[in-house]
Short mmCIF file of C-alpha atoms and ligand atoms in Angstrom, two decimals:
data_model
loop_
_atom_site.label_atom_id
_atom_site.label_comp_id
_atom_site.label_asym_id
_atom_site.label_seq_id
_atom_site.Cartn_x
_atom_site.Cartn_y
_atom_site.Cartn_z
CA MET A 170 161.96 127.41 39.41
CA PRO A 171 158.58 127.19 37.63
CA ILE A 172 156.23 124.33 38.52
CA PHE A 173 155.50 122.95 35.01
CA ALA A 174 153.98 119.89 36.67
CA ASN A 175 150.89 121.88 37.70
CA ASP A 176 149.79 122.74 34.13
CA PRO A 177 146.03 122.06 34.29
CA HIS A 178 145.86 121.33 30.54
CA ARG A 179 148.35 118.47 30.73
CA LYS A 180 146.97 115.00 30.01
CA SER A 181 148.67 111.72 30.82
CA TRP A 182 148.93 108.60 28.66
CA ILE A 183 147.90 106.75 31.83
CA GLU A 184 144.13 106.76 32.08
CA VAL A 185 142.73 108.73 35.01
CA SER A 186 139.03 108.84 35.90
CA LYS A 187 137.41 112.23 36.50
CA GLU A 188 136.79 111.46 40.16
CA SER A 189 140.35 110.33 40.84
CA ASP A 190 142.44 112.16 43.45
CA PHE A 191 145.54 111.40 41.40
CA PRO A 192 145.59 113.18 38.03
CA ILE A 193 148.97 113.95 36.46
CA GLN A 194 148.85 117.37 38.20
CA ASN A 195 149.14 115.69 41.62
CA ILE A 196 152.32 113.56 41.53
CA PRO A 197 152.44 112.76 45.24
CA PHE A 198 155.28 110.83 46.86
CA GLY A 199 155.04 107.62 48.85
CA VAL A 200 156.74 104.32 49.63
CA PHE A 201 155.37 100.94 48.62
CA LEU A 202 156.11 97.23 48.51
CA THR A 203 155.95 95.84 44.97
CA ARG A 204 154.53 92.43 43.97
CA GLU A 205 158.14 91.14 44.12
CA ASN A 206 158.33 92.36 47.75
CA ASP A 207 160.80 95.12 46.87
CA ILE A 208 160.41 98.35 48.78
CA THR A 209 160.64 101.49 46.69
CA ILE A 210 159.81 105.16 46.59
CA GLY A 211 157.02 105.88 44.17
CA THR A 212 154.34 108.14 42.84
CA ARG A 213 150.86 107.53 41.52
CA ILE A 214 148.76 108.50 38.52
CA GLY A 215 145.16 107.24 38.54
CA GLU A 216 145.20 103.61 39.68
CA CYS A 217 148.80 103.17 38.58
CA ALA A 218 151.69 103.03 41.10
CA ILE A 219 154.97 104.19 39.60
CA ASP A 220 158.32 102.86 40.86
CA LEU A 221 160.65 105.86 40.98
CA GLY A 222 163.61 103.66 41.96
CA ALA A 223 163.17 101.70 38.72
CA MET A 224 162.78 104.93 36.75
CA GLN A 225 166.03 106.22 38.21
CA ARG A 226 167.89 102.97 37.35
CA LEU A 227 166.60 103.18 33.80
CA GLY A 228 167.86 106.73 33.39
CA TYR A 229 164.62 108.70 33.44
CA PHE A 230 166.02 111.20 35.95
CA ASP A 231 169.35 111.73 34.14
CA GLY A 232 170.44 115.35 34.30
CA ILE A 233 168.87 115.93 37.73
CA PRO A 234 171.52 115.95 40.46
CA LEU A 235 170.40 113.03 42.66
CA THR A 236 172.42 110.49 44.65
CA ASP A 237 172.48 107.12 42.84
CA ASP A 238 170.11 105.39 45.23
CA MET A 239 167.84 108.35 45.96
CA PHE A 240 164.63 106.47 45.15
CA MET A 241 165.81 102.97 46.07
CA GLN A 242 165.20 103.62 49.75
CA ASP A 243 162.52 102.73 52.22
CA THR A 244 161.74 106.31 53.28
CA LEU A 245 161.53 109.72 51.63
CA ASN A 246 163.69 111.45 54.28
CA ASP A 247 166.81 111.83 52.08
CA PHE A 248 164.83 113.05 49.09
CA ILE A 249 163.02 115.56 51.29
CA SER A 250 166.38 116.69 52.71
CA ASP A 251 167.50 117.63 49.21
CA GLY A 252 165.13 120.60 49.32
CA LYS A 253 162.55 122.37 47.27
CA LYS A 254 164.63 122.77 44.10
CA THR A 255 165.07 118.99 43.78
CA TRP A 256 161.40 118.30 44.58
CA ARG A 257 160.40 120.62 41.75
CA LEU A 258 162.89 119.19 39.24
CA VAL A 259 161.66 115.67 39.96
CA ARG A 260 157.94 116.52 39.84
CA ASN A 261 158.45 118.44 36.60
CA ARG A 262 160.35 115.49 35.07
CA ILE A 263 157.67 112.97 36.09
CA ALA A 264 154.98 115.23 34.56
CA GLU A 265 156.99 115.41 31.34
CA ILE A 266 157.52 111.63 31.06
CA PHE A 267 153.88 110.76 31.70
CA ASP A 268 152.55 113.54 29.43
CA ILE A 269 150.56 112.14 26.49
CA VAL A 270 152.84 113.96 24.04
CA ASN A 271 155.96 112.22 25.41
CA ASN A 272 156.82 108.84 23.86
CA SER A 273 159.92 107.83 25.84
CA LEU A 274 158.24 105.51 28.35
CA GLN A 275 154.85 105.47 26.62
CA ASN A 276 156.36 103.48 23.74
CA ASN A 277 158.69 101.33 25.83
CA ILE A 278 156.68 98.31 26.93
CA GLU A 279 159.72 96.57 28.48
CA HIS A 280 160.39 99.54 30.75
CA GLN A 281 156.70 99.85 31.62
CA LYS A 282 156.75 96.24 32.91
CA ILE A 283 159.48 97.22 35.36
CA ILE A 284 158.18 100.64 36.39
CA LEU A 285 154.37 100.40 36.48
CA PHE A 286 152.19 98.53 38.96
CA SER A 287 148.49 98.45 39.57
CA MET A 288 147.58 100.08 42.90
CA ASP A 289 145.89 96.87 44.05
CA GLU A 290 149.12 94.86 43.76
CA VAL A 291 151.27 97.17 45.89
CA GLU A 292 151.22 97.69 49.65
CA MET A 293 151.63 101.25 50.89
CA GLN A 294 154.13 101.86 53.72
CA MET A 295 154.96 104.80 55.97
CA PRO A 296 156.28 107.47 53.55
CA VAL A 297 158.85 108.88 55.97
CA LEU A 298 160.66 107.84 59.11
CA VAL A 299 159.03 110.36 61.45
CA GLY A 300 161.67 111.57 63.89
CA ASP A 301 159.47 113.95 65.82
CA TYR A 302 155.73 114.42 65.82
CA THR A 303 154.04 117.57 67.10
CA ASP A 304 150.30 118.06 67.26
CA PHE A 305 148.89 121.57 67.13
CA TYR A 306 145.45 122.69 68.27
CA SER A 307 144.73 125.31 65.64
CA SER A 308 140.99 125.22 65.03
CA LYS A 309 139.26 127.92 67.05
CA GLU A 310 135.94 126.10 66.80
CA HIS A 311 137.44 122.82 68.08
CA ALA A 312 139.34 124.50 70.92
CA THR A 313 136.20 126.41 71.89
CA ASN A 314 134.02 123.29 71.81
CA VAL A 315 136.49 121.27 73.89
CA GLY A 316 136.98 124.18 76.31
CA LYS A 317 133.21 124.37 76.82
CA MET A 318 132.93 120.65 77.52
CA PHE A 319 136.08 120.00 79.57
CA ARG A 320 136.30 123.31 81.40
CA ASP A 321 134.28 126.50 81.52
CA PRO A 322 131.68 127.47 78.87
CA GLU A 323 132.22 131.15 79.74
CA ASN A 324 135.98 131.01 79.21
CA ALA A 325 136.28 128.23 76.68
CA LEU A 326 139.46 129.54 75.05
CA LEU A 327 142.39 129.80 77.43
CA PRO A 328 144.16 133.21 77.48
CA ASN A 329 147.15 132.07 75.39
CA TRP A 330 145.13 130.53 72.55
CA LEU A 331 144.69 133.64 70.39
CA HIS A 332 148.37 134.60 70.80
CA LEU A 333 150.18 131.40 69.85
CA PRO A 334 149.46 128.11 68.06
CA VAL A 335 149.11 125.79 71.07
CA ALA A 336 150.65 122.31 70.62
CA TYR A 337 152.01 119.26 72.43
CA HIS A 338 154.76 116.82 71.51
CA GLY A 339 153.30 113.55 70.29
CA ARG A 340 154.87 110.16 69.83
CA SER A 341 156.29 109.09 66.46
CA SER A 342 156.60 105.38 67.38
CA SER A 343 152.86 104.83 67.13
CA ILE A 344 152.21 106.51 63.76
CA VAL A 345 150.85 104.02 61.22
CA PRO A 346 149.85 104.32 57.57
CA SER A 347 146.31 103.82 56.30
CA GLY A 348 145.16 100.19 56.39
CA ILE A 349 146.96 99.18 59.58
CA PRO A 350 144.40 98.38 62.31
CA ILE A 351 144.91 99.71 65.83
CA HIS A 352 143.80 98.50 69.25
CA ARG A 353 141.53 100.05 71.83
CA PRO A 354 143.87 101.25 74.59
CA MET A 355 143.87 100.33 78.26
CA GLY A 356 144.18 103.28 80.61
CA GLN A 357 143.45 105.00 83.87
CA LEU A 358 140.09 106.65 83.98
CA LEU A 359 137.70 107.99 86.56
CA PRO A 360 134.22 106.49 86.07
CA LYS A 361 131.31 108.86 86.56
CA GLY A 362 130.60 109.37 90.25
CA ALA A 363 133.65 107.34 91.35
CA GLU A 364 136.22 108.73 93.74
CA LYS A 365 139.11 106.55 92.66
CA PRO A 366 140.37 105.76 89.18
CA VAL A 367 140.30 102.31 87.58
CA PHE A 368 142.57 100.74 84.96
CA GLU A 369 140.34 99.46 82.19
CA PRO A 370 139.84 99.49 78.43
CA SER A 371 138.97 103.03 77.32
CA ARG A 372 135.22 103.36 76.80
CA LEU A 373 135.40 106.59 74.84
CA VAL A 374 137.68 106.03 71.85
CA ASP A 375 137.42 108.87 69.34
CA PHE A 376 138.96 110.06 66.08
CA GLU A 377 140.23 113.57 65.33
CA LEU A 378 140.02 114.81 61.74
CA GLU A 379 143.36 116.49 61.07
CA MET A 380 145.93 117.09 58.40
CA GLY A 381 149.67 116.91 58.94
CA PHE A 382 152.54 118.58 57.14
CA ILE A 383 155.98 117.06 56.67
CA THR A 384 159.07 119.20 56.93
CA THR A 385 162.56 119.17 55.49
CA ASP A 386 165.65 120.04 57.56
CA ALA A 387 164.87 123.58 58.49
CA ASN A 388 167.39 125.01 60.90
CA VAL A 389 170.35 124.40 63.19
CA LEU A 390 169.79 124.19 66.93
CA GLY A 391 169.23 127.70 68.24
CA GLU A 392 168.07 129.14 64.92
CA SER A 393 164.48 130.17 64.28
CA ILE A 394 162.65 130.15 60.96
CA PRO A 395 160.94 133.42 60.06
CA VAL A 396 157.25 133.07 59.34
CA ASP A 397 157.64 134.37 55.77
CA LYS A 398 160.27 131.68 54.98
CA ALA A 399 158.58 128.81 56.81
CA GLU A 400 156.75 127.32 53.81
CA ASP A 401 160.06 126.71 52.03
CA TYR A 402 160.62 123.96 54.60
CA ILE A 403 157.28 122.23 54.14
CA PHE A 404 157.42 119.30 51.72
CA GLY A 405 153.76 118.34 51.68
CA LEU A 406 150.64 117.24 53.50
CA VAL A 407 148.84 114.05 54.52
CA LEU A 408 145.49 113.26 56.12
CA LEU A 409 145.86 112.48 59.80
CA ASN A 410 143.62 110.74 62.32
CA ASP A 411 144.74 111.64 65.83
CA TRP A 412 143.12 108.76 67.72
CA SER A 413 142.06 109.88 71.18
CA ALA A 414 140.71 108.19 74.30
CA ARG A 415 138.49 110.83 75.87
CA ASP A 416 138.08 109.18 79.29
CA ILE A 417 141.83 108.72 79.70
CA GLN A 418 142.37 112.27 78.42
CA LYS A 419 139.93 113.79 80.89
CA TRP A 420 141.64 112.18 83.87
CA GLU A 421 145.29 112.61 82.85
CA TYR A 422 145.54 115.92 80.97
CA VAL A 423 145.95 118.30 83.92
CA PRO A 424 148.43 119.99 84.12
CA LEU A 425 150.75 118.86 81.31
CA GLY A 426 148.31 118.06 78.51
CA PRO A 427 147.69 114.90 76.47
CA PHE A 428 149.84 111.83 77.07
CA LEU A 429 148.53 108.23 76.95
CA ALA A 430 145.12 109.35 75.69
CA LYS A 431 146.75 110.25 72.38
CA ASN A 432 149.97 108.31 71.90
CA PHE A 433 148.50 104.82 71.42
CA ALA A 434 147.95 105.49 67.70
CA THR A 435 148.02 108.12 64.97
CA SER A 436 147.08 107.18 61.40
CA ILE A 437 148.15 108.98 58.23
CA SER A 438 147.35 108.71 54.53
CA PRO A 439 150.31 107.18 52.67
CA TRP A 440 150.76 109.65 49.79
CA ILE A 441 152.38 112.99 50.60
CA VAL A 442 150.78 115.62 48.38
CA THR A 443 153.37 118.35 47.87
CA LEU A 444 152.75 121.95 48.81
CA ASP A 445 153.65 122.71 45.18
CA ALA A 446 150.79 120.55 43.87
CA LEU A 447 148.37 122.35 46.20
CA ALA A 448 149.38 125.81 44.91
CA PRO A 449 146.28 126.29 42.69
CA PHE A 450 144.04 125.82 45.74
CA ARG A 451 145.57 128.44 48.02
CA THR A 452 143.16 130.62 49.94
CA LYS A 453 143.17 133.06 52.82
CA SER A 454 142.73 131.74 56.35
CA ILE A 455 140.54 133.35 58.98
CA GLU A 456 141.16 136.96 60.02
CA GLN A 457 143.20 136.99 63.22
CA ASN A 458 142.05 139.20 66.05
CA PRO A 459 144.00 140.22 68.10
CA LYS A 460 146.90 140.61 65.73
CA PRO A 461 149.68 138.17 66.72
CA LEU A 462 153.07 139.36 67.96
CA PRO A 463 155.37 140.48 65.12
CA HIS A 464 157.28 137.16 64.84
CA LEU A 465 153.99 135.37 64.11
CA VAL A 466 152.45 137.85 61.66
CA ASP A 467 151.82 135.92 58.45
CA SER A 468 151.53 138.54 55.73
CA SER A 469 151.03 136.00 52.94
CA LYS A 470 147.78 136.69 51.07
CA ASN A 471 146.95 133.03 50.65
CA ASN A 472 148.27 131.32 53.73
CA SER A 473 145.78 128.46 53.74
CA ILE A 474 144.48 125.82 51.32
CA ASP A 475 140.95 124.93 50.28
CA ILE A 476 140.94 121.20 51.05
CA GLN A 477 137.53 119.55 51.42
CA LEU A 478 137.55 116.93 54.14
CA GLU A 479 135.13 114.23 55.20
CA VAL A 480 134.91 111.43 57.71
CA SER A 481 132.85 108.27 57.57
CA ILE A 482 132.28 105.38 59.94
CA LYS A 483 132.01 101.89 58.53
CA PRO A 484 130.72 99.35 61.06
CA ASN A 485 132.00 95.78 60.80
CA LYS A 486 130.27 94.27 57.71
CA GLY A 487 128.12 97.44 57.31
CA GLU A 488 128.09 100.28 54.82
CA PRO A 489 130.01 103.51 55.55
CA LYS A 490 128.15 106.65 56.61
CA THR A 491 129.57 110.16 56.22
CA ILE A 492 129.33 111.88 59.58
CA CYS A 493 131.37 115.05 59.08
CA LYS A 494 132.36 117.46 56.31
CA SER A 495 134.96 120.09 57.04
CA ASN A 496 137.71 122.07 55.32
CA PHE A 497 141.40 122.71 56.02
CA LYS A 498 140.80 126.44 55.47
CA HIS A 499 138.82 126.63 58.74
CA LEU A 500 142.10 126.58 60.71
CA TYR A 501 142.93 129.80 62.58
CA TRP A 502 146.74 129.37 62.65
CA SER A 503 148.54 128.80 59.35
CA MET A 504 151.22 126.16 58.76
CA ALA A 505 153.81 128.97 58.41
CA GLN A 506 152.81 130.34 61.80
CA GLN A 507 152.96 126.88 63.35
CA LEU A 508 156.47 126.23 62.03
CA ALA A 509 157.70 129.72 62.92
CA HIS A 510 156.32 129.33 66.42
CA HIS A 511 157.80 125.83 66.77
CA THR A 512 161.30 127.11 65.96
CA SER A 513 160.96 130.51 67.63
CA ASN A 514 162.91 129.21 70.65
CA GLY A 515 165.56 127.58 68.45
CA CYS A 516 164.05 124.07 68.50
CA LYS A 517 165.48 122.05 65.62
CA VAL A 518 163.18 120.62 62.95
CA ASN A 519 164.37 117.71 60.79
CA SER A 520 163.51 116.09 57.50
CA GLY A 521 160.49 113.86 57.99
CA ASP A 522 159.09 115.58 61.07
CA LEU A 523 155.31 115.54 61.19
CA MET A 524 153.19 118.47 62.39
CA GLY A 525 149.49 117.76 62.99
CA SER A 526 147.05 120.63 62.52
CA GLY A 527 144.75 119.83 65.39
CA THR A 528 141.16 118.73 64.88
CA ILE A 529 139.66 120.67 61.99
CA SER A 530 136.17 121.72 63.03
CA GLY A 531 134.08 124.31 61.25
CA LYS A 532 131.31 126.50 62.63
CA THR A 533 128.36 124.21 61.87
CA PRO A 534 127.66 121.03 63.88
CA ASP A 535 127.99 118.83 60.76
CA SER A 536 131.57 120.09 60.33
CA PHE A 537 132.80 119.07 63.79
CA GLY A 538 135.90 116.89 63.45
CA SER A 539 135.49 114.45 66.36
CA MET A 540 132.80 112.30 67.98
CA LEU A 541 133.34 114.31 71.17
CA GLU A 542 131.94 117.34 69.40
CA LEU A 543 129.52 115.60 67.00
CA THR A 544 127.72 113.86 69.88
CA TRP A 545 128.55 116.61 72.39
CA ARG A 546 130.52 114.26 74.71
CA GLY A 547 128.00 111.47 74.17
CA GLU A 548 124.81 113.41 74.97
CA ASN A 549 123.53 112.69 71.45
CA SER A 550 124.16 109.74 69.19
CA ILE A 551 124.76 109.28 65.49
CA THR A 552 122.80 106.68 63.55
CA LEU A 553 124.86 104.67 61.07
CA ALA A 554 123.78 103.14 57.77
CA ASP A 555 122.97 99.79 59.41
CA GLY A 556 120.68 101.49 61.96
CA SER A 557 123.09 101.13 64.88
CA ALA A 558 123.90 104.17 67.01
CA ARG A 559 127.29 105.58 67.99
CA LYS A 560 128.39 107.99 70.68
CA PHE A 561 132.04 106.98 70.32
CA ILE A 562 133.91 104.38 68.25
CA GLU A 563 133.15 100.69 68.76
CA ASP A 564 135.39 97.68 68.25
CA TYR A 565 135.72 96.70 64.57
CA ASP A 566 134.46 100.10 63.32
CA THR A 567 136.57 101.56 60.52
CA ILE A 568 137.14 105.31 60.34
CA VAL A 569 137.74 106.63 56.83
CA MET A 570 138.97 110.19 56.23
CA LYS A 571 139.15 111.67 52.75
CA GLY A 572 140.45 114.97 51.44
CA PHE A 573 140.50 116.63 48.04
CA CYS A 574 140.77 119.99 46.27
CA LYS A 575 138.67 121.00 43.29
CA ASN A 576 138.46 123.96 40.94
CA GLU A 577 136.95 124.38 37.45
CA GLN A 578 139.93 122.69 35.84
CA ILE A 579 141.17 119.93 38.09
CA ARG A 580 140.49 117.80 41.11
CA LEU A 581 143.32 116.34 43.14
CA GLY A 582 143.47 114.84 46.56
CA PHE A 583 144.94 112.66 49.22
CA GLY A 584 143.07 109.39 48.78
CA GLU A 585 142.16 108.25 52.24
CA VAL A 586 143.32 107.23 55.67
CA SER A 587 141.28 104.20 56.69
CA THR A 588 141.79 102.52 60.06
CA GLN A 589 139.92 99.79 61.86
CA LEU A 590 139.69 99.83 65.64
CA LEU A 591 140.28 96.37 67.13
CA PRO A 592 139.51 95.27 70.72
CA ILE A 593 142.21 95.62 73.38
CA PHE A 594 145.49 93.89 72.58
CA LYS A 595 145.78 90.33 73.95
CA SER A 596 149.41 89.76 74.73
CA LYS A 597 151.04 86.41 73.98
CA ILE A 598 152.98 86.87 77.24
CA ASP A 599 149.75 86.30 79.22
CA LYS A 600 149.26 82.78 77.82
MN1 MN B 859 144.77 116.28 67.95
#
C-alpha cells in the first residue's frame, strides 16, 4: 500500500510553522486528555491536537475496517495490533482530510469544534500500555566509553558485543511520559574508599539519550522473526531518557547487569512517530565488522534513520543549555537486528512493547549521550547558562531531549521529552 501521507508537496489547511516538528507529513499517534477531561487517541498538526475518536464518531474514517471504538480508547495497543495496513490507511486518510484542497472538515466549523484542540489545552498521556520494556546497548561508542570507565580501557568492549545486540529487560511500571517529574532514587552504593556499602540517596543521577521503538504483535511463543521481516512489526519511535543512577549501577551491576540503578524511571516523548513517516530519512548504519551470524545479517540498504538529537539541561529557574548533539544513525545495531535477536530464541513480542536503543553516543565528545561520558565520570564539569557547574544531575534540574529529521523539502520530528528531577520521595507513611 502506497504511503500517500508522506507527499512532501502536501499542504494542510491547519497552519504549521517552518520550525514545527509536526507538519502534515508527520501524523504521529498519541493519547491525550481533552479540556472536557475525556481521554482519546489523537494526532497532531502544528500546534493543533486532533481527536481521532471524535473523527471516527463523525464518520471521517468510514470505509476503513476499524472496530467501532478503535480511537475511543486510552491506549494505542489495539490500533497497533491491527497492523501496518491499517496504520497506512488511517495515516493516508488523515493526510487527505487535512489537505488544503479537501473541504470536508475544513468547511465544517461545527465538526472542527468537536475534533480540534489547541496543544496547550490538552494533556498528553502514555501512548501505549507498555507490557514489556527491553533496553539495548547498541552504540559502539557508548559501550566503549562505559567499558573504559567501569572496567578495562584495553578491553573496553566485551567479547560478545560485536556479535549480538546486548540488552537487559527493563521495567515497564516506571515508564512515564514527558512532563511527569521523577524522584532521585535511594539505593545501595559503595562510597569512594569505603569497605561497606551504605543506603543513601544516589549522588550520581544521570540521563541517557536514547530512542525507543514500539512493536505490534509479532510472533507466537517459540517463533522467531527473520531480520528482513522485522521492520513490519515496528509501529514507530519515541525519544527515550533512560534515567540512571551511576553509583547504584557501579555497585549492583555485577554479574547480572542493571537493576535498581535503571528501573526507578524511564521517560518517553508522547507522540509515536511512525516508521512510515520516517521513510524519507532512511540511511545506512555503520559498517559491521566482523560480519554477524547469518540470522542477524541485515541486508537492507537503509537500515537506519537520520534523526538529529540533542539534550539540554535547564536548572530550576534558569535557562536551558544544550550539552549534547547526537544522531540515531550512530547506532551499530539496527532496529531490525535488535528485534530479530530478541525473538531468535522464540521470545514473544506484543503490541505496545518498548525497545530502547541504548545511549546514542557519537565519536566526538560533544555527541556523548550521558553525563557519565560528557564529564568522564565526573572528572570534568559542564557549565550551565546560569554559571553553575554540573557533573551529574541536581535536584530540580530539567532534562530536555529533542529529535527531528530534515531534508530539502520537509522537517519533521518528535517534539521533546522533558523531565524534572525532584529530591528523594518523602513518603506519607513516615509522618
Ligand atoms: Mn540505557
